[in-house]
Coordinates of C-alpha atoms in Angstrom, one line a residue:
Chain A
M1 CA -20.4 10.7 43.4
D2 CA -17.6 9.7 45.7
R3 CA -18.4 6.0 45.2
L4 CA -16.8 6.2 41.8
K5 CA -13.5 7.6 43.1
V6 CA -10.3 5.6 42.6
T7 CA -6.7 6.3 43.4
I8 CA -3.7 5.8 41.2
G9 CA -0.4 6.8 42.9
D10 CA -1.0 10.3 44.1
L11 CA -3.9 10.8 41.8
E12 CA -7.5 10.7 42.9
L13 CA -9.7 10.1 39.9
K14 CA -13.3 11.2 40.2
N15 CA -14.2 8.0 38.4
P16 CA -12.3 5.1 36.8
V17 CA -13.1 6.0 33.2
T18 CA -10.2 7.7 31.3
T19 CA -9.4 7.9 27.6
A20 CA -6.5 6.2 26.0
S21 CA -3.5 8.1 24.5
G22 CA -3.5 8.3 20.7
T23 CA -7.3 8.0 20.4
F24 CA -8.4 11.2 22.1
G25 CA -6.1 13.8 20.8
Y26 CA -5.7 16.5 23.5
G27 CA -9.3 16.2 24.6
S28 CA -10.5 19.2 22.6
E29 CA -11.3 17.1 19.6
Y30 CA -14.1 15.6 21.6
A31 CA -15.4 18.8 23.3
D32 CA -18.3 19.1 20.9
F33 CA -19.6 15.7 21.9
I34 CA -19.1 15.3 25.6
D35 CA -18.4 17.3 28.8
L36 CA -14.7 16.5 29.2
N37 CA -14.9 17.4 32.9
R38 CA -16.9 14.3 33.5
L39 CA -14.0 12.0 32.7
G40 CA -11.8 10.5 35.3
G41 CA -8.8 11.5 33.3
I42 CA -7.5 12.1 29.8
F43 CA -4.3 10.5 28.5
V44 CA -3.2 12.8 25.8
K45 CA -1.4 12.0 22.5
G46 CA 2.1 10.4 22.7
T47 CA 4.6 13.2 23.1
T48 CA 8.3 13.1 22.2
L49 CA 11.3 15.3 22.9
E50 CA 11.5 16.4 19.3
P51 CA 8.6 16.9 16.8
R52 CA 7.7 13.8 14.7
E53 CA 6.0 13.7 11.4
G54 CA 4.9 10.1 11.9
N55 CA 4.8 7.4 9.2
D56 CA 3.7 7.7 5.6
Y57 CA 0.1 7.2 4.5
P58 CA -1.6 4.7 4.5
R59 CA -1.5 4.4 8.3
M60 CA -4.8 2.6 8.9
A61 CA -6.5 -0.6 8.0
E62 CA -9.9 -1.8 9.2
T63 CA -10.1 -5.3 10.5
A64 CA -13.0 -7.4 11.8
S65 CA -14.1 -5.7 15.1
G66 CA -11.0 -3.5 15.1
M67 CA -8.4 -1.6 13.2
L68 CA -4.6 -1.5 12.6
N69 CA -2.8 1.8 12.9
A70 CA 0.7 2.8 12.0
V71 CA 0.6 6.5 13.0
G72 CA 4.2 6.5 14.3
L73 CA 3.8 9.0 17.2
Q74 CA 3.1 12.0 15.0
N75 CA 3.3 15.0 17.4
K76 CA 4.8 18.5 17.6
G77 CA 7.2 17.7 20.4
V78 CA 7.1 18.4 24.1
D79 CA 8.1 22.1 23.9
Y80 CA 5.2 22.8 21.6
F81 CA 2.9 20.9 24.0
V82 CA 4.1 23.0 26.9
T83 CA 3.8 26.4 25.2
H84 CA 0.9 25.9 22.8
I85 CA -1.3 23.0 23.8
Y86 CA -1.1 22.9 27.6
P87 CA -2.5 26.5 28.1
T88 CA -5.6 25.5 26.1
I89 CA -6.4 22.4 28.0
K90 CA -5.3 23.1 31.6
H91 CA -8.7 24.5 32.6
Y92 CA -10.4 21.1 32.3
D93 CA -11.6 19.7 35.6
T94 CA -10.1 16.3 35.0
H95 CA -6.6 14.9 35.2
I96 CA -4.6 15.3 32.1
I97 CA -1.8 12.8 31.8
V98 CA 0.8 13.0 29.1
N99 CA 2.0 9.9 27.3
V100 CA 5.7 10.2 26.9
S101 CA 7.8 8.3 24.3
G102 CA 11.3 8.4 23.1
S103 CA 14.1 6.7 21.1
T104 CA 16.6 6.6 23.9
V105 CA 16.5 6.6 27.7
E106 CA 17.8 10.2 27.6
D107 CA 14.8 11.2 25.4
Y108 CA 12.3 9.9 27.9
V109 CA 14.1 11.6 30.8
A110 CA 14.4 14.9 29.0
C111 CA 10.8 14.8 27.9
A112 CA 9.6 13.9 31.4
E113 CA 11.6 16.7 33.0
K114 CA 9.9 19.3 30.8
L115 CA 6.5 18.2 32.1
I116 CA 7.3 18.4 35.9
A117 CA 6.6 22.1 36.2
L118 CA 3.2 21.9 34.6
E119 CA 0.8 22.2 37.5
K120 CA -2.2 20.6 35.9
I121 CA -0.2 17.6 34.6
P122 CA -0.1 15.4 37.7
A123 CA 1.3 12.3 36.1
I124 CA 2.9 10.9 33.0
E125 CA 2.4 7.6 31.2
L126 CA 5.7 6.2 29.9
N127 CA 5.0 4.6 26.5
I128 CA 7.4 1.7 26.2
S129 CA 5.1 -0.1 23.9
C130 CA 4.5 1.8 20.7
P131 CA 4.9 -0.8 17.9
N132 CA 5.0 1.8 15.1
V133 CA 8.4 3.4 15.5
K134 CA 11.7 2.0 14.4
E135 CA 13.7 3.1 17.4
G136 CA 12.7 3.0 21.0
G137 CA 9.0 2.6 21.8
M138 CA 8.2 -1.0 22.0
A139 CA 11.9 -2.0 22.1
F140 CA 12.0 -0.8 25.7
G141 CA 8.8 -2.6 26.6
T142 CA 9.7 -6.1 25.3
S143 CA 12.5 -6.9 27.8
A144 CA 12.3 -6.7 31.5
V145 CA 15.9 -5.3 31.6
S146 CA 15.3 -2.3 29.3
A147 CA 11.8 -1.6 30.7
A148 CA 13.4 -1.4 34.2
R149 CA 16.2 0.8 32.8
V150 CA 14.0 3.4 31.4
T151 CA 11.6 3.4 34.4
K152 CA 14.5 3.8 36.8
A153 CA 16.0 6.7 34.8
V154 CA 12.7 8.6 34.6
R155 CA 11.8 7.8 38.2
K156 CA 15.0 9.5 39.3
V157 CA 14.0 12.8 37.9
Y158 CA 10.2 12.7 37.9
P159 CA 8.6 13.2 41.3
K160 CA 4.9 13.0 40.3
T161 CA 2.8 9.9 39.6
L162 CA 4.6 7.7 37.1
I163 CA 2.5 5.2 35.1
V164 CA 4.2 2.8 32.7
K165 CA 2.3 1.6 29.6
L166 CA 3.1 -2.0 28.8
S167 CA 3.2 -3.8 25.5
P168 CA 1.3 -7.1 25.0
N169 CA 3.8 -8.2 22.4
V170 CA 5.8 -10.2 25.0
T171 CA 6.0 -13.8 26.3
D172 CA 5.2 -12.9 29.9
I173 CA 3.8 -9.5 30.6
S174 CA 3.8 -10.1 34.4
E175 CA 7.7 -10.1 34.3
I176 CA 7.8 -6.7 32.7
A177 CA 5.2 -5.4 35.1
K178 CA 7.2 -6.6 38.1
A179 CA 10.4 -5.1 36.7
V180 CA 8.9 -1.6 36.3
E181 CA 7.2 -1.9 39.8
A182 CA 10.6 -2.7 41.3
E183 CA 12.1 0.5 39.7
G184 CA 9.4 2.7 41.3
A185 CA 6.5 2.9 38.8
D186 CA 3.4 4.0 40.6
A187 CA 1.1 2.1 38.3
V188 CA 1.0 0.1 35.1
S189 CA -1.4 0.6 32.2
L190 CA -2.0 -2.2 29.7
V191 CA -2.3 -3.1 27.0
N192 CA -1.0 -1.1 24.1
T193 CA -1.8 -2.4 20.6
F194 CA -0.9 -5.9 19.3
L195 CA 1.5 -6.1 16.4
G196 CA -0.5 -7.2 13.4
M197 CA -0.7 -6.8 9.6
A198 CA -3.2 -6.6 6.8
I199 CA -2.7 -7.6 3.1
D200 CA -4.7 -6.8 0.0
A201 CA -5.0 -10.1 -1.7
E202 CA -5.8 -8.6 -5.2
S203 CA -2.8 -6.2 -5.3
R204 CA -0.6 -8.6 -3.1
K205 CA 0.5 -5.5 -1.2
P206 CA 0.4 -4.6 2.5
L207 CA -2.4 -2.2 3.5
L208 CA -0.1 -0.2 5.8
S209 CA 3.0 1.8 4.6
T210 CA 4.9 0.2 7.4
I211 CA 3.7 -3.3 6.6
T212 CA 2.9 -4.1 10.2
G213 CA 0.9 -2.0 12.7
G214 CA -0.9 -2.0 16.0
L215 CA -4.2 -3.8 16.3
S216 CA -6.8 -2.4 18.6
G217 CA -10.6 -2.5 19.1
P218 CA -13.1 -5.0 20.5
C219 CA -11.2 -7.9 18.8
I220 CA -8.3 -7.6 21.3
K221 CA -10.5 -7.5 24.4
P222 CA -10.3 -11.1 25.6
I223 CA -6.5 -11.1 25.4
A224 CA -6.2 -7.7 27.1
L225 CA -8.5 -8.9 29.8
R226 CA -6.4 -12.0 30.5
M227 CA -3.2 -9.9 30.7
V228 CA -4.8 -7.4 33.1
W229 CA -5.8 -10.3 35.3
Q230 CA -2.3 -11.8 35.2
V231 CA -0.6 -8.5 36.0
Y232 CA -3.1 -7.7 38.8
H233 CA -1.9 -10.9 40.5
A234 CA 1.8 -10.2 39.9
V235 CA 2.2 -6.7 41.2
N236 CA 1.0 -4.5 44.2
I237 CA 0.7 -1.3 42.3
P238 CA -2.6 -0.3 40.6
V239 CA -3.4 -1.6 37.1
I240 CA -5.1 0.6 34.5
G241 CA -6.8 -1.7 32.1
M242 CA -7.5 -1.2 28.4
G243 CA -8.0 -3.1 25.2
G244 CA -11.2 -3.0 23.2
I245 CA -13.5 -1.5 25.8
S246 CA -16.7 -0.3 24.0
N247 CA -19.3 -0.2 26.7
W248 CA -19.8 -0.2 30.5
K249 CA -19.9 -4.0 30.7
D250 CA -16.5 -4.3 29.2
A251 CA -15.2 -1.8 31.7
I252 CA -16.7 -3.7 34.6
E253 CA -15.1 -6.9 33.3
F254 CA -11.7 -5.2 33.3
I255 CA -12.3 -3.9 36.9
L256 CA -13.3 -7.4 38.1
A257 CA -10.1 -8.7 36.4
G258 CA -8.1 -6.3 38.6
A259 CA -8.1 -2.8 36.9
T260 CA -8.4 0.1 39.3
A261 CA -9.2 2.4 36.3
V262 CA -9.8 1.8 32.6
Q263 CA -8.9 3.6 29.4
I264 CA -11.2 3.7 26.5
G265 CA -9.4 3.9 23.2
T266 CA -10.4 3.0 19.7
Y267 CA -14.1 2.9 20.3
N268 CA -14.0 6.7 20.8
F269 CA -13.6 6.9 17.0
I270 CA -16.9 5.1 16.5
D271 CA -18.9 6.7 19.3
P272 CA -17.2 9.9 20.6
T273 CA -19.7 9.8 23.5
V274 CA -18.8 6.3 24.7
S275 CA -16.7 7.4 27.7
V276 CA -19.6 9.2 29.3
K277 CA -21.9 6.3 28.5
V278 CA -19.5 4.0 30.3
I279 CA -19.5 6.2 33.4
E280 CA -23.3 6.2 33.5
G281 CA -23.3 2.4 33.0
I282 CA -20.9 1.8 35.9
E283 CA -23.0 4.0 38.2
N284 CA -26.1 2.0 37.2
Y285 CA -24.2 -1.3 37.9
L286 CA -23.3 -0.1 41.4
D287 CA -26.9 0.7 42.0
R288 CA -28.2 -2.7 40.8
H289 CA -25.6 -4.6 42.8
N290 CA -26.0 -2.5 45.9
L291 CA -22.4 -1.5 46.0
R292 CA -21.2 1.5 48.0
S293 CA -18.0 2.0 46.1
I294 CA -16.4 0.8 42.9
S295 CA -13.3 -0.2 44.9
E296 CA -15.4 -3.1 46.3
I297 CA -15.2 -4.9 43.0
I298 CA -11.6 -4.2 41.9
G299 CA -10.1 -7.6 41.3
K300 CA -13.1 -9.4 42.8
L301 CA -13.4 -12.0 40.1
E302 CA -15.1 -15.0 41.6
T303 CA -13.3 -18.2 40.6
Chain C
M1 CA -8.5 36.6 0.4
Y2 CA -8.6 32.9 1.1
L3 CA -8.1 32.4 4.8
C4 CA -7.6 29.4 6.9
R5 CA -11.2 28.2 6.9
N6 CA -10.8 27.2 10.5
H7 CA -14.2 26.3 12.1
R8 CA -13.8 28.9 14.8
C9 CA -11.3 31.2 13.3
F10 CA -12.1 34.7 14.4
L11 CA -10.9 36.2 11.1
C12 CA -13.0 33.8 9.1
I13 CA -16.1 34.7 11.1
L14 CA -15.4 38.4 10.7
E15 CA -14.8 37.9 7.0
H16 CA -18.0 35.9 6.6
V17 CA -20.1 38.5 8.5
F18 CA -18.7 41.5 6.7
I19 CA -17.7 40.4 3.2
T20 CA -19.2 36.9 2.7
T21 CA -16.5 35.8 0.4
H22 CA -15.6 32.8 2.3
I23 CA -17.4 29.7 3.4
F24 CA -16.6 28.2 6.8
A25 CA -18.4 26.3 9.4
F26 CA -18.8 27.5 13.0
E27 CA -21.4 24.9 13.8
M28 CA -20.5 22.3 16.4
K29 CA -20.0 18.8 15.4
K30 CA -22.9 16.5 16.4
M31 CA -23.8 12.8 16.6
L32 CA -27.4 12.3 15.6
D33 CA -29.8 9.7 14.2
F34 CA -31.2 10.4 10.8
I35 CA -34.2 8.8 9.2
I36 CA -33.9 7.7 5.7
R37 CA -36.7 9.5 3.7
S38 CA -35.8 7.7 0.4
N39 CA -33.2 5.4 -0.9
E40 CA -33.0 5.5 -4.7
R41 CA -30.7 3.2 -6.7
L42 CA -29.1 5.4 -9.4
N43 CA -27.2 2.6 -11.1
S44 CA -25.7 -0.8 -10.1
R45 CA -23.1 0.8 -7.8
N46 CA -24.6 4.1 -6.6
H47 CA -27.5 5.0 -4.3
L48 CA -29.0 8.4 -3.4
L49 CA -30.1 8.5 0.2
K50 CA -32.2 11.5 1.3
V51 CA -32.1 11.8 5.1
S52 CA -33.4 14.1 7.8
P53 CA -32.8 14.3 11.6
S54 CA -35.0 11.8 13.3
T55 CA -35.5 14.3 16.1
G56 CA -37.2 16.7 13.7
E57 CA -34.6 19.4 14.4
K58 CA -33.5 21.8 11.7
L59 CA -30.3 20.9 9.9
P60 CA -27.4 23.1 11.0
P61 CA -25.6 25.2 8.4
M62 CA -23.4 22.9 6.3
F63 CA -21.1 23.8 3.4
P64 CA -20.1 22.2 0.1
G65 CA -17.1 19.9 0.6
Q66 CA -18.0 18.9 4.1
F67 CA -18.8 15.3 4.9
V68 CA -20.5 13.0 7.4
Q69 CA -19.4 9.8 9.1
I70 CA -22.0 7.1 8.9
W71 CA -22.2 4.3 11.5
V72 CA -22.7 0.8 10.1
D73 CA -24.0 -0.4 13.4
D74 CA -25.1 -4.0 12.6
S75 CA -21.8 -5.1 11.2
P76 CA -18.7 -6.0 13.3
A77 CA -16.8 -6.9 10.1
T78 CA -17.0 -3.2 9.2
F79 CA -15.9 -1.7 12.4
L80 CA -15.4 1.9 11.4
R81 CA -17.8 4.6 10.3
R82 CA -18.0 5.4 6.6
P83 CA -17.2 8.9 5.4
V84 CA -19.6 10.3 2.8
S85 CA -19.6 13.8 1.4
I86 CA -22.7 15.9 1.5
N87 CA -24.3 15.8 -2.0
F88 CA -27.0 18.4 -1.5
I89 CA -29.0 20.2 1.1
D90 CA -32.7 20.7 0.5
E91 CA -33.5 23.4 3.1
K92 CA -37.2 23.4 2.3
K93 CA -37.6 19.7 3.1
N94 CA -34.8 19.8 5.8
E95 CA -33.1 16.9 3.9
M96 CA -29.5 16.1 3.3
W97 CA -28.7 14.0 0.3
L98 CA -25.9 11.4 0.3
L99 CA -24.6 9.8 -2.8
V100 CA -23.2 6.5 -1.7
Q101 CA -21.1 4.2 -3.9
I102 CA -21.0 0.5 -3.1
I103 CA -17.3 -0.1 -2.6
G104 CA -17.2 -2.8 0.1
E105 CA -19.3 -4.4 2.9
G106 CA -19.9 -1.1 4.8
T107 CA -21.3 0.9 1.9
K108 CA -23.3 -2.2 0.7
K109 CA -25.0 -2.3 4.1
I110 CA -25.7 1.4 4.1
C111 CA -27.2 1.2 0.6
A112 CA -29.4 -1.8 1.6
R113 CA -31.1 0.3 4.3
K114 CA -34.8 0.8 3.8
E115 CA -36.7 3.9 3.7
G116 CA -37.8 4.8 7.3
S117 CA -34.8 3.2 9.0
L118 CA -32.2 5.1 11.0
L119 CA -28.6 6.1 10.2
N120 CA -26.4 7.4 13.0
M121 CA -24.1 10.1 11.8
I122 CA -21.4 12.5 13.0
F123 CA -21.6 15.7 11.1
P124 CA -20.8 18.2 9.7
L125 CA -17.1 17.4 9.3
G126 CA -14.2 19.0 7.5
K127 CA -13.6 22.3 5.7
S128 CA -15.5 23.4 2.7
F129 CA -14.6 24.7 -0.8
S130 CA -13.9 28.4 -0.7
I131 CA -16.0 30.9 -2.7
P132 CA -14.3 33.6 -4.7
P133 CA -15.0 37.2 -3.7
D134 CA -16.0 38.3 -7.2
T135 CA -19.1 36.8 -8.7
K136 CA -17.7 37.3 -12.2
T137 CA -15.0 34.7 -11.4
K138 CA -15.3 31.9 -14.0
T139 CA -15.7 28.7 -12.1
L140 CA -15.4 25.1 -13.4
L141 CA -16.4 22.1 -11.3
I142 CA -14.7 19.0 -12.5
G143 CA -15.9 15.6 -11.2
G144 CA -15.3 12.0 -11.9
G145 CA -17.5 9.1 -11.0
V146 CA -19.0 9.4 -7.5
G147 CA -16.6 12.3 -6.9
T148 CA -19.2 14.5 -8.5
A149 CA -21.2 14.2 -5.3
P150 CA -20.0 17.4 -3.4
L151 CA -20.0 19.4 -6.7
L152 CA -23.8 19.4 -6.9
F153 CA -24.0 21.1 -3.5
L154 CA -21.2 23.5 -4.5
G155 CA -22.9 24.3 -7.8
K156 CA -26.1 25.1 -6.0
V157 CA -24.4 27.4 -3.5
L158 CA -22.4 29.2 -6.3
K159 CA -25.5 29.7 -8.3
E160 CA -27.3 31.1 -5.3
K161 CA -24.5 33.5 -4.7
E162 CA -24.9 34.6 -8.4
F163 CA -21.9 32.9 -9.9
S164 CA -22.3 31.1 -13.2
P165 CA -20.7 27.8 -12.5
E166 CA -20.0 25.3 -15.2
F167 CA -19.5 21.6 -14.8
L168 CA -17.2 19.1 -16.5
L169 CA -18.2 15.5 -15.5
G170 CA -16.5 12.3 -16.5
G171 CA -17.1 8.6 -16.2
H172 CA -16.3 5.3 -17.9
S173 CA -19.6 5.3 -19.6
G174 CA -22.8 7.3 -19.9
K175 CA -24.5 5.4 -17.1
D176 CA -21.8 6.4 -14.7
L177 CA -22.7 10.1 -15.0
L178 CA -25.0 10.7 -12.1
Q179 CA -27.6 13.4 -11.4
L180 CA -27.1 15.2 -14.7
D181 CA -30.6 16.7 -14.5
N182 CA -29.7 18.2 -11.1
F183 CA -26.4 19.7 -12.3
E184 CA -28.1 21.3 -15.3
K185 CA -30.2 23.4 -13.0
Y186 CA -27.1 25.3 -11.9
G187 CA -25.1 25.7 -15.0
T188 CA -23.7 24.3 -18.3
V189 CA -22.7 20.7 -18.1
Y190 CA -19.9 19.2 -20.2
C191 CA -19.3 15.5 -20.2
T192 CA -16.7 13.0 -21.1
T193 CA -16.9 9.2 -21.1
E194 CA -14.1 6.8 -21.8
D195 CA -16.3 4.7 -24.1
G196 CA -17.8 7.7 -25.9
T197 CA -21.4 6.8 -24.9
K198 CA -22.0 10.3 -23.6
G199 CA -20.3 13.7 -24.3
E200 CA -16.8 13.7 -25.7
K201 CA -14.8 10.5 -25.7
G202 CA -11.8 10.5 -23.4
L203 CA -10.8 11.9 -20.0
V204 CA -12.0 15.1 -18.4
T205 CA -8.7 16.8 -18.9
H206 CA -8.9 16.2 -22.7
H207 CA -12.3 17.9 -23.0
S208 CA -12.3 20.6 -25.7
V209 CA -13.8 23.2 -23.4
L210 CA -10.5 23.4 -21.6
Q211 CA -8.9 24.6 -24.8
K212 CA -11.7 27.0 -25.8
K213 CA -12.5 28.7 -22.5
K214 CA -10.5 30.3 -19.8
Y215 CA -11.5 29.7 -16.2
D216 CA -10.3 31.4 -13.0
F217 CA -11.3 28.8 -10.4
I218 CA -11.3 25.0 -10.7
Y219 CA -12.8 22.7 -8.1
T220 CA -12.3 19.0 -8.5
C221 CA -13.3 15.8 -6.8
G222 CA -12.9 12.2 -8.1
P223 CA -10.3 9.5 -8.5
Q224 CA -6.9 10.6 -7.4
P225 CA -5.2 10.2 -10.9
M226 CA -8.0 12.4 -12.3
M227 CA -7.6 15.1 -9.6
M228 CA -3.8 15.1 -10.1
A229 CA -4.2 15.6 -13.9
V230 CA -6.7 18.4 -13.2
A231 CA -4.3 19.9 -10.6
R232 CA -1.5 19.8 -13.2
Y233 CA -3.6 21.5 -15.8
A234 CA -4.6 24.2 -13.3
H235 CA -1.1 24.7 -12.2
E236 CA 0.3 25.0 -15.7
N237 CA -2.4 27.6 -16.6
G238 CA -2.2 29.6 -13.4
I239 CA -5.7 28.7 -12.3
H240 CA -6.7 28.6 -8.6
C241 CA -7.6 25.0 -7.9
E242 CA -9.1 23.2 -5.0
V243 CA -9.3 19.4 -4.7
S244 CA -11.3 17.3 -2.3
L245 CA -9.3 14.3 -1.0
E246 CA -10.8 11.0 0.3
N247 CA -8.0 9.6 2.4
L248 CA -8.8 6.5 4.5
M249 CA -9.8 7.7 8.0
A250 CA -11.0 6.2 11.3
C251 CA -12.5 9.0 13.3
G252 CA -13.2 11.9 10.9
F253 CA -12.6 14.6 13.5
G254 CA -8.9 14.8 14.0
A255 CA -8.2 12.4 16.8
C256 CA -6.8 9.2 15.1
L257 CA -4.2 10.9 12.9
C258 CA -4.7 8.2 10.2
C259 CA -5.9 10.2 7.2
T260 CA -2.8 12.4 6.9
E261 CA -1.8 14.1 3.7
K262 CA 1.7 15.5 3.0
T263 CA 1.4 19.2 2.7
T264 CA 3.7 22.2 2.7
K265 CA 3.1 22.4 6.4
G266 CA 4.0 18.7 7.0
N267 CA 1.5 15.8 7.6
V268 CA -2.0 17.1 8.3
C269 CA -5.3 15.4 8.9
T270 CA -7.5 15.3 5.8
C271 CA -10.6 15.2 8.0
T272 CA -9.9 18.5 9.8
E273 CA -7.5 20.5 7.6
G274 CA -9.3 19.2 4.5
P275 CA -10.8 17.3 2.8
V276 CA -10.6 20.3 0.5
F277 CA -7.1 21.6 -0.2
N278 CA -5.7 24.3 -2.4
I279 CA -3.3 22.4 -4.7
K280 CA -0.6 24.9 -3.6
E281 CA -0.8 23.3 -0.1
L282 CA -0.2 19.8 -1.4
T283 CA 3.1 18.2 -2.6
W284 CA 1.5 16.9 -5.8
I285 CA 3.3 19.3 -8.1
D286 CA 7.0 20.0 -7.7

């Protein structure tokens, strides 16, 4: 089994397959379908300092090979997570990583600080890329200066592994990646959703209450793959790749493009067992290609 | 008496075991292939699919108001699963009935499936309608259009538990009233149609039976304006009322947070906290 091991900062993942924040709840939502202990890691739902009710319904619109969402970081806040949710999930034999979001730099810092003491939370993922909130979120991730500012502030207080989740809604994602690397991020994860919209031609109305929302699913895979490849060549820290992964082949493609680990997101909604199928598919790929370790193919795109 | 209906709530399990007043599901959710035993076209928009597990395994306990998520696997244009409520369970034949209305590309593809082909489903999902503790409780099940689907299953369960359910079913026209023969097996059926081709002319909330009789418990499923009118009627008359919502959803098991409904407890997922809600939990009536 060791041949699937990968390292992200101080974290050793038993395999490179993790599940993306916002698509996997707190893991327990999927416990009926898969053995959660098989996963390399679980990135749990975006967590903020204060509770958030999220955006109004409708928050979802189906698209060709994907969907738009405008959930808006609905969550019960970090204190609730610490006292009520963490005790129910800490026994999982996998890494639980909390996705942290905020409206101000101080929010991110305060939220991160409350998670330090949790023994079974070895890392956080700074969400500077949520397109569905009015303040903060993606605003931090769309300029190198603000991305660096929030990373620096959190890095100062957070001693464990710090992953920064990047937005694809930028001109040059490599610049943002370099900026957060320079401020001490241990890894970057990309991509969050693409800003999109959907309209009902008959009623002439938007399909989302927020008009625009985040596009995810297989339709974004080619763009996500390109961005992972670009960022892999721009930084020296590990890249966690995601965007439309729906099978082992997609995951291998991201790894070849430079991802040390992958996150599976939207496809969990269609097939709640997809993550385990991807792990099995990767093992089979290693067998067929006579590879001793997954690390032999990270970034090994042959051009 | 009406507890949280949580799938694994200890109190609910206790109550079920000792008092049996209360329906809940303690069965695990599953993803399974079903084989289509028959696909009957009921009218131009609705098909009745009878399905059973392709593995031959026995159907787990399922309860009226719960639903399934059907994979439309040959169709990238319809990326997400389609939620469909459980219409009926035929225990003898180990069959689940699904009443599917053709609304868009996904449901069109499901209805085009031939007998013998497979449908992948995640089930059973959501919380069910609750059953009153006293069998003398006068229950009325009000459905509109394809919203009558879960009420057939509910009617069957109520009848089996020795209630005397009555049904009030509405549609645009007589041909929109589905499965009337099946409903009649479980209780008196009243109908309304907007064009007057069957039963009383008008909307369900205008049916004369609501003036003549007094009910204690109303269950309703159908178009949102109809359910809101029913909820208002129930509220004004102090009748316990449960509605089944059909908010747009992606996953169906509480992960995506897309199908939220505003409730007295804030935004909650319709798929896990519902789809059945007591109207007192909703913000429909001020």
